[in-house]
mmCIF file of C-alpha atoms in Angstrom:
data_model
loop_
_atom_site.group_PDB
_atom_site.id
_atom_site.type_symbol
_atom_site.label_atom_id
_atom_site.label_comp_id
_atom_site.label_asym_id
_atom_site.label_seq_id
_atom_site.Cartn_x
_atom_site.Cartn_y
_atom_site.Cartn_z
ATOM 1 C CA MET A 34 -29.008 36.771 -10.463
ATOM 2 C CA THR A 35 -31.536 39.557 -9.906
ATOM 3 C CA PHE A 36 -35.144 39.886 -10.988
ATOM 4 C CA SER A 37 -35.583 41.750 -14.259
ATOM 5 C CA LYS A 38 -38.092 43.459 -16.508
ATOM 6 C CA GLU A 39 -37.842 40.475 -18.842
ATOM 7 C CA GLY A 40 -38.935 38.181 -16.039
ATOM 8 C CA LEU A 41 -41.922 40.357 -15.119
ATOM 9 C CA ASP A 42 -42.876 40.671 -18.778
ATOM 10 C CA PHE A 43 -42.815 36.892 -19.024
ATOM 11 C CA LEU A 44 -45.169 36.523 -16.042
ATOM 12 C CA PHE A 45 -47.605 38.977 -17.622
ATOM 13 C CA GLU A 46 -47.548 37.502 -21.128
ATOM 14 C CA ASN A 47 -47.697 33.908 -19.891
ATOM 15 C CA LYS A 48 -50.820 34.745 -17.890
ATOM 16 C CA MET A 49 -52.438 36.570 -20.813
ATOM 17 C CA ARG A 50 -51.758 33.747 -23.262
ATOM 18 C CA ASP A 51 -52.613 31.035 -20.716
ATOM 19 C CA SER A 52 -51.234 28.392 -23.068
ATOM 20 C CA LYS A 53 -49.276 25.304 -22.052
ATOM 21 C CA PRO A 54 -47.586 25.003 -25.481
ATOM 22 C CA TRP A 55 -46.460 28.658 -25.282
ATOM 23 C CA PHE A 56 -45.162 28.142 -21.756
ATOM 24 C CA VAL A 57 -43.209 25.038 -22.773
ATOM 25 C CA GLU A 58 -41.727 26.906 -25.732
ATOM 26 C CA HIS A 59 -40.593 29.768 -23.477
ATOM 27 C CA ARG A 60 -39.799 27.757 -20.365
ATOM 28 C CA ASP A 61 -36.139 28.739 -20.546
ATOM 29 C CA ILE A 62 -37.133 32.357 -19.831
ATOM 30 C CA TYR A 63 -39.184 31.245 -16.848
ATOM 31 C CA GLU A 64 -36.320 29.143 -15.504
ATOM 32 C CA GLU A 65 -33.667 31.821 -15.962
ATOM 33 C CA LYS A 66 -35.520 35.093 -15.348
ATOM 34 C CA VAL A 67 -38.201 34.101 -12.823
ATOM 35 C CA LEU A 68 -37.381 30.872 -11.021
ATOM 36 C CA GLU A 69 -33.611 31.236 -10.611
ATOM 37 C CA PRO A 70 -33.802 34.738 -9.048
ATOM 38 C CA MET A 71 -36.428 33.427 -6.624
ATOM 39 C CA ARG A 72 -34.239 30.464 -5.695
ATOM 40 C CA GLU A 73 -31.378 32.827 -4.979
ATOM 41 C CA LEU A 74 -33.640 35.083 -2.929
ATOM 42 C CA VAL A 75 -34.766 32.139 -0.783
ATOM 43 C CA GLU A 76 -31.145 31.172 -0.193
ATOM 44 C CA ALA A 77 -30.243 34.765 0.711
ATOM 45 C CA LEU A 78 -33.141 35.110 3.181
ATOM 46 C CA SER A 79 -32.733 31.683 4.779
ATOM 47 C CA PRO A 80 -30.162 32.705 7.448
ATOM 48 C CA THR A 81 -32.454 35.475 8.685
ATOM 49 C CA MET A 82 -35.493 33.218 8.640
ATOM 50 C CA ASN A 83 -33.688 30.484 10.585
ATOM 51 C CA GLU A 84 -32.442 33.074 13.058
ATOM 52 C CA ILE A 85 -36.061 34.068 13.700
ATOM 53 C CA ASP A 86 -37.236 30.451 13.933
ATOM 54 C CA ALA A 87 -34.825 27.520 13.694
ATOM 55 C CA ARG A 88 -37.702 25.247 12.623
ATOM 56 C CA MET A 89 -38.576 27.387 9.610
ATOM 57 C CA ILE A 90 -38.566 25.534 6.273
ATOM 58 C CA CYS A 91 -36.222 27.324 3.849
ATOM 59 C CA GLU A 92 -35.911 25.170 0.734
ATOM 60 C CA PRO A 93 -35.411 26.895 -2.639
ATOM 61 C CA LYS A 94 -37.639 24.389 -4.407
ATOM 62 C CA ILE A 95 -41.038 24.571 -6.078
ATOM 63 C CA GLY A 96 -43.647 23.185 -3.723
ATOM 64 C CA LYS A 97 -41.440 23.842 -0.704
ATOM 65 C CA SER A 98 -40.588 27.517 -0.205
ATOM 66 C CA ILE A 99 -41.378 28.542 -3.797
ATOM 67 C CA SER A 100 -44.821 28.706 -5.411
ATOM 68 C CA ARG A 101 -45.854 26.844 -8.540
ATOM 69 C CA ILE A 102 -46.527 28.710 -11.777
ATOM 70 C CA TYR A 103 -49.563 26.497 -12.387
ATOM 71 C CA ARG A 104 -52.811 27.355 -10.596
ATOM 72 C CA ASP A 105 -54.816 24.815 -8.600
ATOM 73 C CA THR A 106 -58.166 24.857 -10.408
ATOM 74 C CA ARG A 107 -59.868 22.019 -8.550
ATOM 75 C CA PHE A 108 -62.016 24.212 -6.324
ATOM 76 C CA THR A 109 -62.596 27.341 -8.381
ATOM 77 C CA HIS A 110 -64.705 28.438 -11.341
ATOM 78 C CA ASP A 111 -61.669 30.199 -12.793
ATOM 79 C CA LYS A 112 -59.978 27.512 -14.885
ATOM 80 C CA SER A 113 -57.099 29.633 -16.170
ATOM 81 C CA ILE A 114 -53.872 27.642 -16.100
ATOM 82 C CA PHE A 115 -51.172 30.022 -14.944
ATOM 83 C CA ARG A 116 -50.482 32.553 -12.218
ATOM 84 C CA GLU A 117 -49.048 35.948 -13.054
ATOM 85 C CA LYS A 118 -46.983 35.994 -9.869
ATOM 86 C CA ILE A 119 -44.385 34.020 -7.988
ATOM 87 C CA TRP A 120 -43.808 33.975 -4.253
ATOM 88 C CA CYS A 121 -41.747 32.369 -1.550
ATOM 89 C CA VAL A 122 -43.030 31.411 1.887
ATOM 90 C CA PHE A 123 -41.149 30.635 5.081
ATOM 91 C CA THR A 124 -43.078 28.630 7.655
ATOM 92 C CA ARG A 125 -42.789 25.484 9.727
ATOM 93 C CA ASP A 126 -43.445 22.050 8.225
ATOM 94 C CA LYS A 127 -46.996 22.035 6.845
ATOM 95 C CA LYS A 128 -47.205 18.278 7.436
ATOM 96 C CA LEU A 129 -46.862 18.801 11.177
ATOM 97 C CA TYR A 130 -48.890 21.995 11.531
ATOM 98 C CA GLU A 131 -51.947 23.492 9.897
ATOM 99 C CA GLY A 132 -52.673 27.130 9.066
ATOM 100 C CA LEU A 133 -49.465 28.545 10.509
ATOM 101 C CA PRO A 134 -48.420 32.174 10.066
ATOM 102 C CA ALA A 135 -45.592 32.676 7.594
ATOM 103 C CA PHE A 136 -43.132 35.174 6.201
ATOM 104 C CA PHE A 137 -43.555 35.806 2.488
ATOM 105 C CA VAL A 138 -42.259 37.700 -0.543
ATOM 106 C CA GLU A 139 -44.406 37.996 -3.678
ATOM 107 C CA ILE A 140 -43.290 39.252 -7.093
ATOM 108 C CA THR A 141 -45.825 40.434 -9.712
ATOM 109 C CA PRO A 142 -45.659 42.451 -12.942
ATOM 110 C CA ASP A 143 -46.816 45.473 -10.902
ATOM 111 C CA GLY A 144 -44.140 45.263 -8.207
ATOM 112 C CA PHE A 145 -43.589 43.242 -5.056
ATOM 113 C CA SER A 146 -44.873 42.775 -1.526
ATOM 114 C CA TYR A 147 -43.502 41.154 1.611
ATOM 115 C CA GLY A 148 -44.453 40.630 5.210
ATOM 116 C CA CYS A 149 -45.684 38.148 7.787
ATOM 117 C CA GLY A 150 -49.048 36.798 8.853
ATOM 118 C CA TYR A 151 -51.814 34.326 8.219
ATOM 119 C CA TRP A 152 -53.150 33.478 4.791
ATOM 120 C CA ARG A 153 -56.436 32.341 6.294
ATOM 121 C CA ALA A 154 -56.437 32.193 10.074
ATOM 122 C CA SER A 155 -58.645 29.545 11.642
ATOM 123 C CA THR A 156 -61.464 30.431 14.001
ATOM 124 C CA ALA A 157 -59.569 28.723 16.811
ATOM 125 C CA SER A 158 -56.485 30.831 16.085
ATOM 126 C CA MET A 159 -58.395 34.106 16.125
ATOM 127 C CA ASN A 160 -60.242 33.176 19.308
ATOM 128 C CA ARG A 161 -56.924 32.522 21.038
ATOM 129 C CA PHE A 162 -55.523 35.698 19.461
ATOM 130 C CA ARG A 163 -58.288 37.790 21.072
ATOM 131 C CA GLU A 164 -57.976 35.998 24.391
ATOM 132 C CA LEU A 165 -54.301 36.961 24.645
ATOM 133 C CA ILE A 166 -55.043 40.572 23.720
ATOM 134 C CA LEU A 167 -57.805 40.875 26.307
ATOM 135 C CA ASN A 168 -55.377 39.537 28.926
ATOM 136 C CA ASP A 169 -52.758 42.151 27.968
ATOM 137 C CA ASP A 170 -50.285 39.467 26.996
ATOM 138 C CA LYS A 171 -46.701 40.782 26.887
ATOM 139 C CA ASP A 172 -46.031 39.262 23.457
ATOM 140 C CA TYR A 173 -49.123 40.978 22.079
ATOM 141 C CA LYS A 174 -47.805 44.275 23.402
ATOM 142 C CA ALA A 175 -44.419 43.631 21.789
ATOM 143 C CA ALA A 176 -46.089 42.742 18.486
ATOM 144 C CA ARG A 177 -48.240 45.859 18.518
ATOM 145 C CA LYS A 178 -45.232 48.015 19.352
ATOM 146 C CA ALA A 179 -43.279 46.530 16.435
ATOM 147 C CA ILE A 180 -46.077 47.387 14.002
ATOM 148 C CA GLU A 181 -46.738 50.845 15.415
ATOM 149 C CA LYS A 182 -43.088 51.896 15.221
ATOM 150 C CA SER A 183 -42.623 50.501 11.704
ATOM 151 C CA ASP A 184 -42.454 52.901 8.774
ATOM 152 C CA VAL A 185 -42.489 49.929 6.378
ATOM 153 C CA PHE A 186 -45.326 47.604 7.336
ATOM 154 C CA THR A 187 -49.052 48.086 7.789
ATOM 155 C CA LEU A 188 -51.647 45.601 8.995
ATOM 156 C CA TYR A 189 -53.846 43.819 6.490
ATOM 157 C CA ALA A 190 -57.063 42.323 7.761
ATOM 158 C CA ASP A 191 -60.735 41.691 7.190
ATOM 159 C CA LYS A 192 -62.645 43.293 10.044
ATOM 160 C CA PHE A 193 -66.074 42.830 11.543
ATOM 161 C CA LYS A 194 -68.412 45.592 10.382
ATOM 162 C CA ARG A 195 -69.393 46.335 13.963
ATOM 163 C CA SER A 196 -66.978 46.050 16.877
ATOM 164 C CA LYS A 197 -67.645 43.233 19.303
ATOM 165 C CA TYR A 198 -65.507 45.002 21.882
ATOM 166 C CA PRO A 199 -66.910 48.560 22.065
ATOM 167 C CA PHE A 200 -65.650 49.153 25.601
ATOM 168 C CA GLU A 201 -62.033 48.302 24.903
ATOM 169 C CA SER A 202 -59.439 50.925 23.950
ATOM 170 C CA GLU A 203 -59.190 51.981 20.305
ATOM 171 C CA SER A 204 -55.724 50.443 19.991
ATOM 172 C CA LYS A 205 -57.038 47.090 21.235
ATOM 173 C CA ARG A 206 -60.183 47.210 19.098
ATOM 174 C CA GLU A 207 -58.047 47.610 15.987
ATOM 175 C CA TRP A 208 -56.695 44.108 16.637
ATOM 176 C CA LEU A 209 -59.684 42.515 18.368
ATOM 177 C CA ASP A 210 -62.039 43.211 15.462
ATOM 178 C CA MET A 211 -59.905 41.424 12.894
ATOM 179 C CA LYS A 212 -61.023 38.208 11.217
ATOM 180 C CA ASN A 213 -57.550 37.578 9.826
ATOM 181 C CA ILE A 214 -54.240 39.335 10.361
ATOM 182 C CA GLY A 215 -50.868 40.031 8.823
ATOM 183 C CA ALA A 216 -48.356 42.812 8.266
ATOM 184 C CA ILE A 217 -47.406 43.757 4.722
ATOM 185 C CA CYS A 218 -45.417 46.200 2.622
ATOM 186 C CA TYR A 219 -46.332 46.901 -1.010
ATOM 187 C CA SER A 220 -43.695 48.389 -3.294
ATOM 188 C CA ASN A 221 -43.303 49.342 -6.942
ATOM 189 C CA ASP A 222 -39.646 50.283 -6.476
ATOM 190 C CA PHE A 223 -38.407 48.471 -9.574
ATOM 191 C CA GLU A 224 -34.905 49.871 -9.156
ATOM 192 C CA LEU A 225 -34.688 47.994 -5.853
ATOM 193 C CA LEU A 226 -36.419 44.898 -7.228
ATOM 194 C CA PHE A 227 -33.904 44.647 -10.069
ATOM 195 C CA SER A 228 -30.864 45.232 -7.842
ATOM 196 C CA ASP A 229 -28.519 43.157 -5.686
ATOM 197 C CA ALA A 230 -29.665 45.218 -2.692
ATOM 198 C CA LEU A 231 -33.113 43.562 -2.622
ATOM 199 C CA SER A 232 -32.299 40.571 -0.410
ATOM 200 C CA LYS A 233 -30.608 42.646 2.306
ATOM 201 C CA LYS A 234 -33.458 45.174 2.345
ATOM 202 C CA LEU A 235 -36.021 42.382 2.679
ATOM 203 C CA ALA A 236 -34.013 40.562 5.349
ATOM 204 C CA ASP A 237 -33.559 43.714 7.434
ATOM 205 C CA ASP A 238 -37.219 44.686 7.168
ATOM 206 C CA LEU A 239 -38.630 41.215 7.809
ATOM 207 C CA LYS A 240 -36.441 40.834 10.887
ATOM 208 C CA THR A 241 -38.274 43.779 12.483
ATOM 209 C CA LEU A 242 -41.432 41.635 12.402
ATOM 210 C CA THR A 243 -39.919 39.032 14.735
ATOM 211 C CA PRO A 244 -42.066 40.130 17.745
ATOM 212 C CA PHE A 245 -45.171 39.982 15.552
ATOM 213 C CA TYR A 246 -44.314 36.473 14.348
ATOM 214 C CA ARG A 247 -43.563 35.292 17.878
ATOM 215 C CA PHE A 248 -46.936 36.515 19.083
ATOM 216 C CA LEU A 249 -48.721 34.647 16.275
ATOM 217 C CA MET A 250 -46.772 31.491 17.089
ATOM 218 C CA LYS A 251 -47.787 31.905 20.735
ATOM 219 C CA VAL A 252 -51.380 32.031 19.501
ATOM 220 C CA GLU A 253 -50.830 28.716 17.710
ATOM 221 C CA ALA A 254 -49.132 27.100 20.696
ATOM 222 C CA GLY A 255 -52.120 27.810 22.955
ATOM 223 C CA LYS A 256 -55.014 26.729 20.740
#
């Protein structure tokens, strides 16, 4: 089953109404048009993810590889109930590791995005990240090459306002000055999103980020 306009319309209206009774009344649409396509996408991407990392968790279940529709409002002033998006994440067991980089695919009413990186990198991770770059680590070079040659992915990152490494090369400073890092592709190609070709396109593209993922996992291994 593919994603559909009906599924995206549901995500939008459910968020606007923000009503548990309305959600319960229309839960069948959520199950069929939103959740089931995401389950199938996780299953389709799992072989590629496990090829990249055999310890990657690939479970097509809510709370495992698939996000919940309900928001966590415990630590925010925004008490709205529902998200207007759904995503899947592929990472190692969160019970054994903390703050690991992950592969992800996110579906919203405006389109979809996918990539690999940290959600919020720890200070320890970014310190190790910079240490490897300054030492011209071979996996850093492979990761940078993978991003530079890509016509799909771009880096997303919060950067320091002023470089802390003014004497390094421009290509190094681009990475050294990041507070957080990931590679992402944004798309509003709804024809692709609503087609059977989506999972293969995502699998092929995400596989090109393998060197980037391996560098981030090397960062984690050396903290």
